[in-house]
Coordinates of C-alpha atoms and ligand atoms in Angstrom, one line a residue:
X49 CA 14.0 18.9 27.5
X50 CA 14.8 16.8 30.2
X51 CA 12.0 17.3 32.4
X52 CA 10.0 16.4 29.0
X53 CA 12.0 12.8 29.0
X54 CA 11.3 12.4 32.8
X55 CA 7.6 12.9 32.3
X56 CA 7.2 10.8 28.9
X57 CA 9.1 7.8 31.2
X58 CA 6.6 8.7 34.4
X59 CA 3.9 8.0 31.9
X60 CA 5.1 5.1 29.9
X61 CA 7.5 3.7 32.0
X62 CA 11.3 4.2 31.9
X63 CA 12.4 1.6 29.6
X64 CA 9.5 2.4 27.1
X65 CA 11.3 5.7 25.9
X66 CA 14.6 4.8 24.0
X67 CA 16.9 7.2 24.2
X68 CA 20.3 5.2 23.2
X69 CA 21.6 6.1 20.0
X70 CA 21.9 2.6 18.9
X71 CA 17.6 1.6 20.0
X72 CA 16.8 4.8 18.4
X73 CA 18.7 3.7 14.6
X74 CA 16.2 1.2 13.1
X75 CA 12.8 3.7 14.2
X76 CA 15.0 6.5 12.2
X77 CA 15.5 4.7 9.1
X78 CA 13.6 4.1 6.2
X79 CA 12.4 0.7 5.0
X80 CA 14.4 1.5 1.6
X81 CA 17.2 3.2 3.4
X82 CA 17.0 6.5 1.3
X83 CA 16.9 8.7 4.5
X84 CA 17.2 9.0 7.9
X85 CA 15.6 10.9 11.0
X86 CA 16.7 12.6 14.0
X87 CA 14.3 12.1 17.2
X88 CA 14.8 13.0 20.9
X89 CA 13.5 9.8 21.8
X90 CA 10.9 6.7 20.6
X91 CA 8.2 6.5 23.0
X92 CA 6.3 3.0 22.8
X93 CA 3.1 3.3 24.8
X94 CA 1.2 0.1 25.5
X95 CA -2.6 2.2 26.0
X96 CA -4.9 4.9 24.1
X97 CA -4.5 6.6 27.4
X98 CA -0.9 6.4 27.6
X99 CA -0.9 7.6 23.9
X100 CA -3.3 10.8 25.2
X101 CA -0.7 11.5 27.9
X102 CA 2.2 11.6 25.5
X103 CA 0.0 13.8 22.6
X104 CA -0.7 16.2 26.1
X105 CA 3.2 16.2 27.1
X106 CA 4.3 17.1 23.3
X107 CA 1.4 20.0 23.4
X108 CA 2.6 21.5 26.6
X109 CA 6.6 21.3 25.7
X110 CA 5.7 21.9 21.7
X111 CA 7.5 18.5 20.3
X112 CA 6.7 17.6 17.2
X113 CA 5.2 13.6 16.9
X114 CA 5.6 11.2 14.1
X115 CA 2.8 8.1 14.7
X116 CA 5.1 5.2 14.0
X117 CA 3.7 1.2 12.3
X118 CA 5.8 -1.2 11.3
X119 CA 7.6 1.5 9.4
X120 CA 7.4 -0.2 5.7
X121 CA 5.9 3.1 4.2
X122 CA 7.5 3.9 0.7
X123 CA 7.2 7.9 0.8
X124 CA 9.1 8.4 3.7
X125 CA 6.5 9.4 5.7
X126 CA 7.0 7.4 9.0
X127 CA 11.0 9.1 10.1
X128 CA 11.5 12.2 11.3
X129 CA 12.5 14.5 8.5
X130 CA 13.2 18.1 9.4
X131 CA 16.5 19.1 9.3
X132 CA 16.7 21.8 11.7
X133 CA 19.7 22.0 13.8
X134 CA 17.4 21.7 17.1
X135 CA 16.2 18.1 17.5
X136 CA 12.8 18.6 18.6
X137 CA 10.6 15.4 17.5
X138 CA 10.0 12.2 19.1
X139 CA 8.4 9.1 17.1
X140 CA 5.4 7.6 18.9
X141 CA 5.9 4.1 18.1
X142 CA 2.2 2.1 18.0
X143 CA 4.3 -1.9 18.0
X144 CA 2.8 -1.6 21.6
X145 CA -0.3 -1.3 21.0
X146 CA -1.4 -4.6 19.7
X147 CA -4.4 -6.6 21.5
X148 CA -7.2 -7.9 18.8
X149 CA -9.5 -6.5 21.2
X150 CA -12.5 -8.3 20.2
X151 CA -14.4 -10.3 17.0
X152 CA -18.0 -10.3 16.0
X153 CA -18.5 -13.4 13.6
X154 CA -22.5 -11.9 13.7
X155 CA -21.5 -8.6 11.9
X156 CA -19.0 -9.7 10.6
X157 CA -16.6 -6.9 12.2
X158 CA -13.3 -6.8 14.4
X159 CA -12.0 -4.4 16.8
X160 CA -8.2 -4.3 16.5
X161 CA -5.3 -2.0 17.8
X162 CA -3.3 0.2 15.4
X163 CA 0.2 -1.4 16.2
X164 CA -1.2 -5.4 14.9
X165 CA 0.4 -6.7 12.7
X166 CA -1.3 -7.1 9.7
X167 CA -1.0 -11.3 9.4
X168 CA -1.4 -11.5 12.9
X169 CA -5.3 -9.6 11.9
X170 CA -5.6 -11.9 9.1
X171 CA -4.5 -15.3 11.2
X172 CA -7.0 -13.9 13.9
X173 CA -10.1 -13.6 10.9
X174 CA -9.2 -17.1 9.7
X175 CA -9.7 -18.6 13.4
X176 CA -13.0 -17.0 13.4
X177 CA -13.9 -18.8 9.9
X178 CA -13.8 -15.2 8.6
X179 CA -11.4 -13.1 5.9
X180 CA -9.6 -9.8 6.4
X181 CA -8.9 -9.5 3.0
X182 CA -5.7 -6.9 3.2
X183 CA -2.9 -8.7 1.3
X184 CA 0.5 -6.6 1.2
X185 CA 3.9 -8.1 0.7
X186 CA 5.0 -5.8 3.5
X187 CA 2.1 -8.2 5.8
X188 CA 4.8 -9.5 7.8
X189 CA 6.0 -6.1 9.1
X190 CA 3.3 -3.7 8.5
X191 CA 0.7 -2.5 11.2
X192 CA -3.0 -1.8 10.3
X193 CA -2.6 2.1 11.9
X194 CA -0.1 2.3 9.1
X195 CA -2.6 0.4 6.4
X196 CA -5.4 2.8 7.5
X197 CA -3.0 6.2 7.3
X198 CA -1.7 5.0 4.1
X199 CA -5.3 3.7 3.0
X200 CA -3.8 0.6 1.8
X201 CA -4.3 -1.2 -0.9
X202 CA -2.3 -4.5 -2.3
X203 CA -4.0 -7.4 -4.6
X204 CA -7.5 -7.8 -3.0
X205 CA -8.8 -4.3 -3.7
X206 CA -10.7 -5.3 -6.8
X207 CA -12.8 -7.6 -4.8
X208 CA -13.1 -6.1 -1.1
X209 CA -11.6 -2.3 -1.8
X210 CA -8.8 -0.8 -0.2
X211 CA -8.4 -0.1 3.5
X212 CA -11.0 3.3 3.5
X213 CA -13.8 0.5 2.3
X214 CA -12.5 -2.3 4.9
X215 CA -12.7 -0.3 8.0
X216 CA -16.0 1.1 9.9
X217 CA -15.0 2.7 12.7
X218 CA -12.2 4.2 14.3
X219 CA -10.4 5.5 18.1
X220 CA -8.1 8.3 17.9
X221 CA -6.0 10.7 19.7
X222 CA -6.5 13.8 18.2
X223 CA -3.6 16.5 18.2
X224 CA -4.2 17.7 21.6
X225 CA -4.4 14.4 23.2
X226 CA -8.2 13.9 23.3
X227 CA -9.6 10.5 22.7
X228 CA -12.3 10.1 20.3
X229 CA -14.2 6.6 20.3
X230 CA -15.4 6.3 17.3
X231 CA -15.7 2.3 17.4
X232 CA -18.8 2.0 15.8
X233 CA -19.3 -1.7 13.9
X234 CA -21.9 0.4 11.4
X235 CA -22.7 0.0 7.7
X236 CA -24.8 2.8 7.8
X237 CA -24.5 5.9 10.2
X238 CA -25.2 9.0 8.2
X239 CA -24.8 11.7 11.1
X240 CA -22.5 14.7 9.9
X241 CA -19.1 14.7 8.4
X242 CA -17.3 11.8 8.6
X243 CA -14.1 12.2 10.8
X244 CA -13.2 8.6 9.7
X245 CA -12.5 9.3 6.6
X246 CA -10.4 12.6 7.4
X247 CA -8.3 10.3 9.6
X248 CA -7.8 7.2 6.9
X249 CA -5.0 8.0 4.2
X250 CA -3.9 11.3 6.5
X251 CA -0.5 10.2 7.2
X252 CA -0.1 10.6 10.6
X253 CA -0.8 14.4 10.1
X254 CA -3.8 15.1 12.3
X255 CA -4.3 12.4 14.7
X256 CA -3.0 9.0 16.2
X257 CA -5.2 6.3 15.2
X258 CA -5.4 3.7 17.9
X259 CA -8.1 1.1 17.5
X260 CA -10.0 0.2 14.2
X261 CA -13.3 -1.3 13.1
X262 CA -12.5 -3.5 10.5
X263 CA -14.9 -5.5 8.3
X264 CA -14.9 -9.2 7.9
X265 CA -16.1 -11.6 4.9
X266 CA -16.9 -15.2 4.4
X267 CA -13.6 -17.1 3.5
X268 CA -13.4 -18.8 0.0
X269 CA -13.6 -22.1 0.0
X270 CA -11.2 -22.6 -2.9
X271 CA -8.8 -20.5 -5.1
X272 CA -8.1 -20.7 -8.5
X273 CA -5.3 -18.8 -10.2
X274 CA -3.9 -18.9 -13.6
X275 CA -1.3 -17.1 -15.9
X276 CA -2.4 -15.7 -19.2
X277 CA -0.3 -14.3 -22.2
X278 CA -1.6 -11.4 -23.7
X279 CA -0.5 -9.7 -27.1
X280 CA -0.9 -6.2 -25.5
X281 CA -2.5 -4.0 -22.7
X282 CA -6.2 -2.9 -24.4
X283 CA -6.6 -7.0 -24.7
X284 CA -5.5 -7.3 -21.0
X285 CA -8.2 -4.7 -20.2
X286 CA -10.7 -6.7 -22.2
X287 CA -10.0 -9.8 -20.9
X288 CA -10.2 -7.9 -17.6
X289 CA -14.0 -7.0 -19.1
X290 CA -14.6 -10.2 -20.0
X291 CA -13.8 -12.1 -16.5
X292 CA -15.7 -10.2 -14.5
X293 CA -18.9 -10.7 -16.9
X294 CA -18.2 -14.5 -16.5
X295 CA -17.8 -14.5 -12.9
X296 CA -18.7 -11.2 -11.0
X297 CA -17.3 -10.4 -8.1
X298 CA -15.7 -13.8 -7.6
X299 CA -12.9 -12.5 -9.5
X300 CA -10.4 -11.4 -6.7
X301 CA -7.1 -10.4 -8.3
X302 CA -6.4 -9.6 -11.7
X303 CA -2.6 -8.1 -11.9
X304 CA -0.6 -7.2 -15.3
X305 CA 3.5 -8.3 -15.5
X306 CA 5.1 -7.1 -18.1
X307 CA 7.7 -9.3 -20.3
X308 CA 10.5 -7.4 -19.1
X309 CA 9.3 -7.3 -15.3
X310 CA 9.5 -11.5 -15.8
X311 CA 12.4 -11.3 -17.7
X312 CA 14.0 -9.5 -14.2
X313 CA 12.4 -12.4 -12.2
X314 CA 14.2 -14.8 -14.0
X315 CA 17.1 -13.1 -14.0
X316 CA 17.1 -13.0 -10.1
X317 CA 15.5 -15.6 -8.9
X318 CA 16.6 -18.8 -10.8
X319 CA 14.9 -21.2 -9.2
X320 CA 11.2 -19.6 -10.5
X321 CA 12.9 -19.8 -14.1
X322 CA 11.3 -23.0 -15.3
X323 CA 7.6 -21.8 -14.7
X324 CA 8.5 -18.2 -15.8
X325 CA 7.1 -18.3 -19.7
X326 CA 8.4 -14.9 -21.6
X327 CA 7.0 -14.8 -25.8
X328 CA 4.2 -12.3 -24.8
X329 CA 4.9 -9.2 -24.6
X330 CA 2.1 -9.0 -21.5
X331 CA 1.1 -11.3 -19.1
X332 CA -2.0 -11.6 -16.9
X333 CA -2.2 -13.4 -13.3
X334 CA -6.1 -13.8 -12.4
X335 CA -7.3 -15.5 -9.5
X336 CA -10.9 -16.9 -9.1
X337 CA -12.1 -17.6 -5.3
X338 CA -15.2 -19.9 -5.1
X339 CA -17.5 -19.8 -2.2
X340 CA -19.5 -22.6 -2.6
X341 CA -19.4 -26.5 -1.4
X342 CA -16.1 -28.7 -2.6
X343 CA -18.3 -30.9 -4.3
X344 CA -20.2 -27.9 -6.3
X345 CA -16.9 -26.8 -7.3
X346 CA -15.6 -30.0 -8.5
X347 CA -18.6 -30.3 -11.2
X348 CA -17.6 -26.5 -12.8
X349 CA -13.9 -25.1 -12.7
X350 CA -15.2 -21.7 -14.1
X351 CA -11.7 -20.7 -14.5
X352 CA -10.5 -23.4 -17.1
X353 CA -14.2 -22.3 -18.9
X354 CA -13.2 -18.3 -19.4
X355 CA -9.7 -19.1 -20.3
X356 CA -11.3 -21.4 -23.0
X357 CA -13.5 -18.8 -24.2
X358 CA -10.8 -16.0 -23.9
X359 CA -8.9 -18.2 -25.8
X360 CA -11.9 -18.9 -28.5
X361 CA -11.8 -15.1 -28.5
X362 CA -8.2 -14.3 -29.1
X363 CA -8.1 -12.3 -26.0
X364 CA -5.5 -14.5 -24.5
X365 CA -2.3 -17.1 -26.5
X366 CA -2.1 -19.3 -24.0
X367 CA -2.6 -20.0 -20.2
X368 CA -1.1 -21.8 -17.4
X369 CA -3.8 -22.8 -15.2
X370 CA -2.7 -24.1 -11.7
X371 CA -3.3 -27.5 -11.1
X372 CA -2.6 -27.8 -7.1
X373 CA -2.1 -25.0 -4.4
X374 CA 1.9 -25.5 -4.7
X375 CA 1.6 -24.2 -8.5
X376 CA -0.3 -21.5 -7.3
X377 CA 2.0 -20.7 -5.1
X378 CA 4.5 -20.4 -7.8
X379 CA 2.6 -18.4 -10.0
X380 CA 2.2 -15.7 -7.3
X381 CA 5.5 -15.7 -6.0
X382 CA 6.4 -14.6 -9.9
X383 CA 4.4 -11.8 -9.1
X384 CA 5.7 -11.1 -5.7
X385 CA 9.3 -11.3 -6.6
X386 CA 9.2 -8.3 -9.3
X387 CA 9.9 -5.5 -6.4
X388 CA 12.9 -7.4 -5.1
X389 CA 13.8 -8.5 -8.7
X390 CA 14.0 -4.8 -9.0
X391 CA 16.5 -3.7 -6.4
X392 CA 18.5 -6.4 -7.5
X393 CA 19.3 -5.4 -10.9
X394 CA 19.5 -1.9 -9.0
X395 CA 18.3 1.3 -8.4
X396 CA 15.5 2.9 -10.6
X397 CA 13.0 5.6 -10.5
X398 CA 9.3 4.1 -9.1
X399 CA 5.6 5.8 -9.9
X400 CA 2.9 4.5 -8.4
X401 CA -0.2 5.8 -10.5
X402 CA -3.4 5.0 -10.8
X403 CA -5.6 5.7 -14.0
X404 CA -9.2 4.9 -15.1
X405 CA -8.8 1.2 -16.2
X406 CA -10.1 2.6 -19.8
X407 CA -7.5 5.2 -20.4
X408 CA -4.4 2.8 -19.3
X409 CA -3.4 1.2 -22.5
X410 CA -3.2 4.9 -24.1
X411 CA -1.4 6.3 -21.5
X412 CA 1.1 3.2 -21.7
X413 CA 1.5 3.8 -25.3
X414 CA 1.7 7.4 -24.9
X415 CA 4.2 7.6 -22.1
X416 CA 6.9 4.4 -23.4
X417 CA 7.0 6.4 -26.8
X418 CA 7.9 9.8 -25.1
X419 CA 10.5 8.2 -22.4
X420 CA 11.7 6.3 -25.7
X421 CA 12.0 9.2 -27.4
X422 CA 13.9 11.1 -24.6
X423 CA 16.0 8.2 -22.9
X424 CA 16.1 5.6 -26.2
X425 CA 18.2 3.3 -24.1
X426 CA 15.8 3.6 -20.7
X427 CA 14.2 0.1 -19.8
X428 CA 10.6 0.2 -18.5
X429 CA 9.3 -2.3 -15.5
X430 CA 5.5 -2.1 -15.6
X431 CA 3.8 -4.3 -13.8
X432 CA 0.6 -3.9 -10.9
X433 CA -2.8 -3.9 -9.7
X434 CA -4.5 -3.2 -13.4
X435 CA -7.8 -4.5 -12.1
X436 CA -7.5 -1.0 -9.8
X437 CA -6.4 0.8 -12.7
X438 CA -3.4 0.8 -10.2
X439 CA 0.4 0.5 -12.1
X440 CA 3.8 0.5 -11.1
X441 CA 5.4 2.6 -13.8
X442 CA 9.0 2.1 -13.3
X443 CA 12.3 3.2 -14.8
X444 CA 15.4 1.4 -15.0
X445 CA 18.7 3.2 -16.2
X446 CA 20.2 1.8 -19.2
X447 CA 22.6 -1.5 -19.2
X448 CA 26.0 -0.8 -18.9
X449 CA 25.8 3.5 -18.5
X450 CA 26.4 5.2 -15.8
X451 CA 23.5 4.6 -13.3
X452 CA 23.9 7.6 -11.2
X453 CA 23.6 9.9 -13.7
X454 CA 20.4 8.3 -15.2
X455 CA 19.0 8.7 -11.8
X456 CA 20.6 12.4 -11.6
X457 CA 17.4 12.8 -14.2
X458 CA 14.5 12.1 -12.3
X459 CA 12.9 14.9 -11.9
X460 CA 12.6 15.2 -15.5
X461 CA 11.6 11.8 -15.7
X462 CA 8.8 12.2 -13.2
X463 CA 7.3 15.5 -15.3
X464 CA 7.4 13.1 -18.2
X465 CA 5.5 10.3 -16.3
X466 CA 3.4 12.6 -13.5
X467 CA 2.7 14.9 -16.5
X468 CA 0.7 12.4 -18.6
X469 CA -0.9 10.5 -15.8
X470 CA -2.5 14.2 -15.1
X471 CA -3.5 14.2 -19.3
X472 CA -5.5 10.9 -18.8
X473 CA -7.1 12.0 -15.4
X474 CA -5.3 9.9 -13.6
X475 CA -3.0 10.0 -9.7
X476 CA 0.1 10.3 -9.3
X477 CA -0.1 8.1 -6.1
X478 CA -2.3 5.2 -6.4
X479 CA -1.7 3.6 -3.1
X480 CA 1.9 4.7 -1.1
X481 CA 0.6 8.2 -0.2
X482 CA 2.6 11.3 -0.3
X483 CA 4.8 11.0 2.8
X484 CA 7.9 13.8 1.8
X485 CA 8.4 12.2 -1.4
X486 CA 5.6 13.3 -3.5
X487 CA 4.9 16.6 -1.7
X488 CA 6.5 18.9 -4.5
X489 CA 4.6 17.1 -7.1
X490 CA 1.4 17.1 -5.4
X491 CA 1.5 21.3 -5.7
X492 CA 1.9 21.0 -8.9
X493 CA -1.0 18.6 -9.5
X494 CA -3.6 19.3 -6.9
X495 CA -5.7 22.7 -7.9
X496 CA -5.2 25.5 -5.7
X497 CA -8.9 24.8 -4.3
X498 CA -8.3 21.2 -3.3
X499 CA -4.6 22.4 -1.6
X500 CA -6.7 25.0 0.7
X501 CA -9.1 22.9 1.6
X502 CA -6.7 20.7 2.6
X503 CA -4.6 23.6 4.6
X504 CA -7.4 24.3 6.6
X505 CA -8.3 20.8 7.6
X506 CA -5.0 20.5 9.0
X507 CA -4.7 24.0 10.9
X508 CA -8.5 22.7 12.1
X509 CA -7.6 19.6 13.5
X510 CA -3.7 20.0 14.5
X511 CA -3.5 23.8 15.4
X512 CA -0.1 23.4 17.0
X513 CA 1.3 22.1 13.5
X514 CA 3.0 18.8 16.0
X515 CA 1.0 16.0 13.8
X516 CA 4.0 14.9 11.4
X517 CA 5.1 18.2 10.2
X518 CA 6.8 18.6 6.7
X519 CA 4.4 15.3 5.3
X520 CA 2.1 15.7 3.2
X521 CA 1.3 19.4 2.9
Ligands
FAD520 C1 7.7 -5.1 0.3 C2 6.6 -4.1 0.4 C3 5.4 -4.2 -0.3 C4 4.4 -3.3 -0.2 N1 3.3 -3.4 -0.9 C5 2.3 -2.5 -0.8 C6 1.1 -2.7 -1.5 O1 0.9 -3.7 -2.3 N2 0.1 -1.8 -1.4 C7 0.2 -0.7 -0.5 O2 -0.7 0.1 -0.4 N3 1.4 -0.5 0.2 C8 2.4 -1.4 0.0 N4 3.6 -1.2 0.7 C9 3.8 0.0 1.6 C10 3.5 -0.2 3.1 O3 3.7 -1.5 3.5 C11 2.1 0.3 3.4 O4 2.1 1.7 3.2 C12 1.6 0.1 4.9 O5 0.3 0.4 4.9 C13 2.4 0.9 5.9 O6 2.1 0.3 7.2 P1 3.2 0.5 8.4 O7 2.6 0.0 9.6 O8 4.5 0.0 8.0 O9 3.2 2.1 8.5 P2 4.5 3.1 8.6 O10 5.4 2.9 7.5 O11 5.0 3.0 10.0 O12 3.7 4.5 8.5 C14 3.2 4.9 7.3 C15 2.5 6.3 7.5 O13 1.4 6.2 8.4 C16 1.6 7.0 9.6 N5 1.1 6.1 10.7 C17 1.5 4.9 11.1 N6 0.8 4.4 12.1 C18 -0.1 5.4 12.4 C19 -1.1 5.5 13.4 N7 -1.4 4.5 14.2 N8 -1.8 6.7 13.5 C20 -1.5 7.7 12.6 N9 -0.6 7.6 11.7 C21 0.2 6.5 11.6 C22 3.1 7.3 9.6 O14 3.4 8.5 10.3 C23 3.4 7.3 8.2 O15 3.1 8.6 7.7 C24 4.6 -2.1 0.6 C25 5.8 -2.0 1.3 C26 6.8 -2.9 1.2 C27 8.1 -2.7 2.0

């Protein structure tokens, strides 16, 4: 092992390979603390070439890797996880790796290294006059190898599409240290299987992606966002219809919060509690982005006209409509404050599922009455992405009883909740992958077709089994 360490420093550099105890902690931990890792060492290499050395060292001493971001994944995918009394994993941290290596504004593409931050991509679009239109709540922390292994998704996707449809080209180590350029800025390139896509969304399992091709769009020139009350779900889908017949594909977000999720917002955040309305039992937070001349936009707010006519229609009670950017601030930091409105009132058991947009007000239905029926005291959270079909589906123990043993249920809370998402034809994860968390549930899900398939792509591409072992499959 220690000739391993001396070679992994030759390459990188001695104080590029952590091996203290204490540098090693927050690599080994995971964003929401559930679990931590053991690693021989975190290796932070600056090049693609460096990162080829390293894949070539693991191969020869047989060290398992675990590709590294910013470490905000949700399934804990991005720690170490085996348990195995010999330590024999290092994680291969990309923070390193972070040069904007070049913008087109002509097509309207950017090459970018895996270990950028994802605001410091976006802040680098906006200087060009250009949008990169990712938008986590993790942007701060979060790195774009880790959006395109996860295939990202967030609050634009109804607009621009998740990270698969945002990137067209990609560099990667492969699992025995070879370096595939595959920086192509292409919309079209229809020349045999496309090893992009087998690399997006693969957790770190059977490469290290180190540079991206990522598209680029015209910025808006303004943003309007308003707050509508709905009396249920099927009339948040049809104003959902109704919007995008008004105004195309200049509706960009378009995200359901339940009265409860706001009720927890309030709660928790006090200082949002004057804007925070809570009659309806639904509420909907669209956003319009106009592309066209201040003065154009002036002469038609097209978003005060649809929720007039939604309201003509009785698809919506009542609307707050932001008057200034501040406002609409306000009404998207209500949105953005439901996950850490969450772990303040404490623990509870998360699904993020996606479903076709015209099945989710049955499966709502369907699933509240059988949780109801089983846990009569259980609170639901649901809240999320509803123009994506995309909800968080969560599950809060009861007020006042015990906590720990609701949570001691969750396995036969997820059958309840995985088990009707798979009724309406739906995913059990919409947009966190599968990391370690979901891998038991994705046997049970996947058909025994899709799960070879997906055996031998990994045995083709990582033989040695080093790529992230125990994720995924
Ligand atoms: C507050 C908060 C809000 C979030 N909101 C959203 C959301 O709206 N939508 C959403 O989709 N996700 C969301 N996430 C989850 C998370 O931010 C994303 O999954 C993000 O894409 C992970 O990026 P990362 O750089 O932190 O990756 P990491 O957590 O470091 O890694 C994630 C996975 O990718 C692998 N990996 C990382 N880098 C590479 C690389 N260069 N090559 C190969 N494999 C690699 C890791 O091994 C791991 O399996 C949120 C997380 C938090 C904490």
């Amino acid at each position: 092992m220690n000739s391993f360490i001396t070679l992994c420093q030759q390459s990188i550099g001695e104080e590029h390979v952590l091996l203290d105890e204490f540098d090693l902690q927050p690599y080994l931990t995971e964003w929401r603390k559930r679990a931590t890792g053991k690693a021989i060492a975190i290796v932070l290499p600056a090049t693609t070439e460096e990162v080829s050395a390293l894949v070539k060292l693991c191969v020869q001493f047989n060290i398992n890797i675990v590709p590294q971001g910013g470490n905000t994944g949700l399934v804990i995918g991005s720690i170490p996880t085996r348990t195995s009394d010999v330590i024999d994993t290092i994680v291969l941290s990309l923070r390193r790796l972070n040069r904007i290596r070049s913008v087109d504004a002509t097509n309207n593409t950017m090459i970018v290294e895996a270990g950028c931050q994802l605001h410091t991509v976006q802040d680098a679009a906006t200087q060009h006059e250009r949008l990169f239109p990712l938008s986590l709540a993790s942007e701060g922390s979060c790195t774009i190898g880790g959006n395109l292994s996860t295939n990202a998704g967030g609050t634009a996707v109804l607009r621009y599409g998740n990270m698969r449809d945002l990137c067209l080209g990609l560099e990667v180590v492969t699992a025995d240290g070879e370096i595939w350029n595959g920086l192509r800025g292409l919309r079209k390139d229809n020349t045999g299987y496309d090893l992009r896509d087998l690399y997006i969304g693969a957790e770190g399992t059977l490469g290290i992606i180190t540079a991206a091709v990522l598209k680029l769009f015209p910025k808006p020139t303004a943003q309007f966002t308003a707050l509508c009350a709905v009396n249920n779900i099927e009339d948040a889908v049809s104003l959902l219809h109704f919007t995008q017949n008004q105004c195309a594909n200049k509706l960009t977000a378009f995200e359901l919060i339940s009265k409860f999720a706001l009720s927890l917002v309030q709660k928790h955040f006090p200082h949002l509690s004057n804007t925070i309305p809570t009659k309806s039992p639904y509420y909907v937070l669209l956003e319009i982005s106009e592309y066209k001349s201040e003065s154009e936009i002036e002469r038609m707010n097209q978003l005060e006209m649809v929720c007039e006519k939604a309201f003509e229609n009785h698809l919506i009670q009542d609307a707050i409509i932001a008057t200034s950017n501040e406002q609409a601030k306000t009404l998207w930091q209500l949105r953005e404050s439901i996950s850490e409105a969450q772990a303040k009132e404490g623990k509870n058991i998360k699904h993020d599922i996606s479903l076709p947009i015209s099945s989710i007000a049955n499966f709502v239905q369907q699933t509240d009455a059988l949780l109801q029926q089983a846990y009569p005291t259980c609170r639901l959270v649901t809240f999320g992405h509803v123009g994506d079909g995309n909800l968080h589906y969560n599950v809060s123990p009861p007020i006042g009883e015990d906590a720990q043993e609701f949570l001691a249920q969750q396995n036969q809370i997820n059958r309840i909740v995985y088990d009707s998402v798979n009724q309406f034809n739906g995913s059990i994860s919409a947009e966190h992958g599968i990391g370690t968390l979901k891998k038991e549930e994705l046997v049970l899900y996947k058909s025994a077709t899709e799960l070879n398939l997906m055996r031998a792509i990994k045995l083709a591409l990582d033989p040695h089994n080093i790529m992230n072992p125990g994720k995924i499959i």
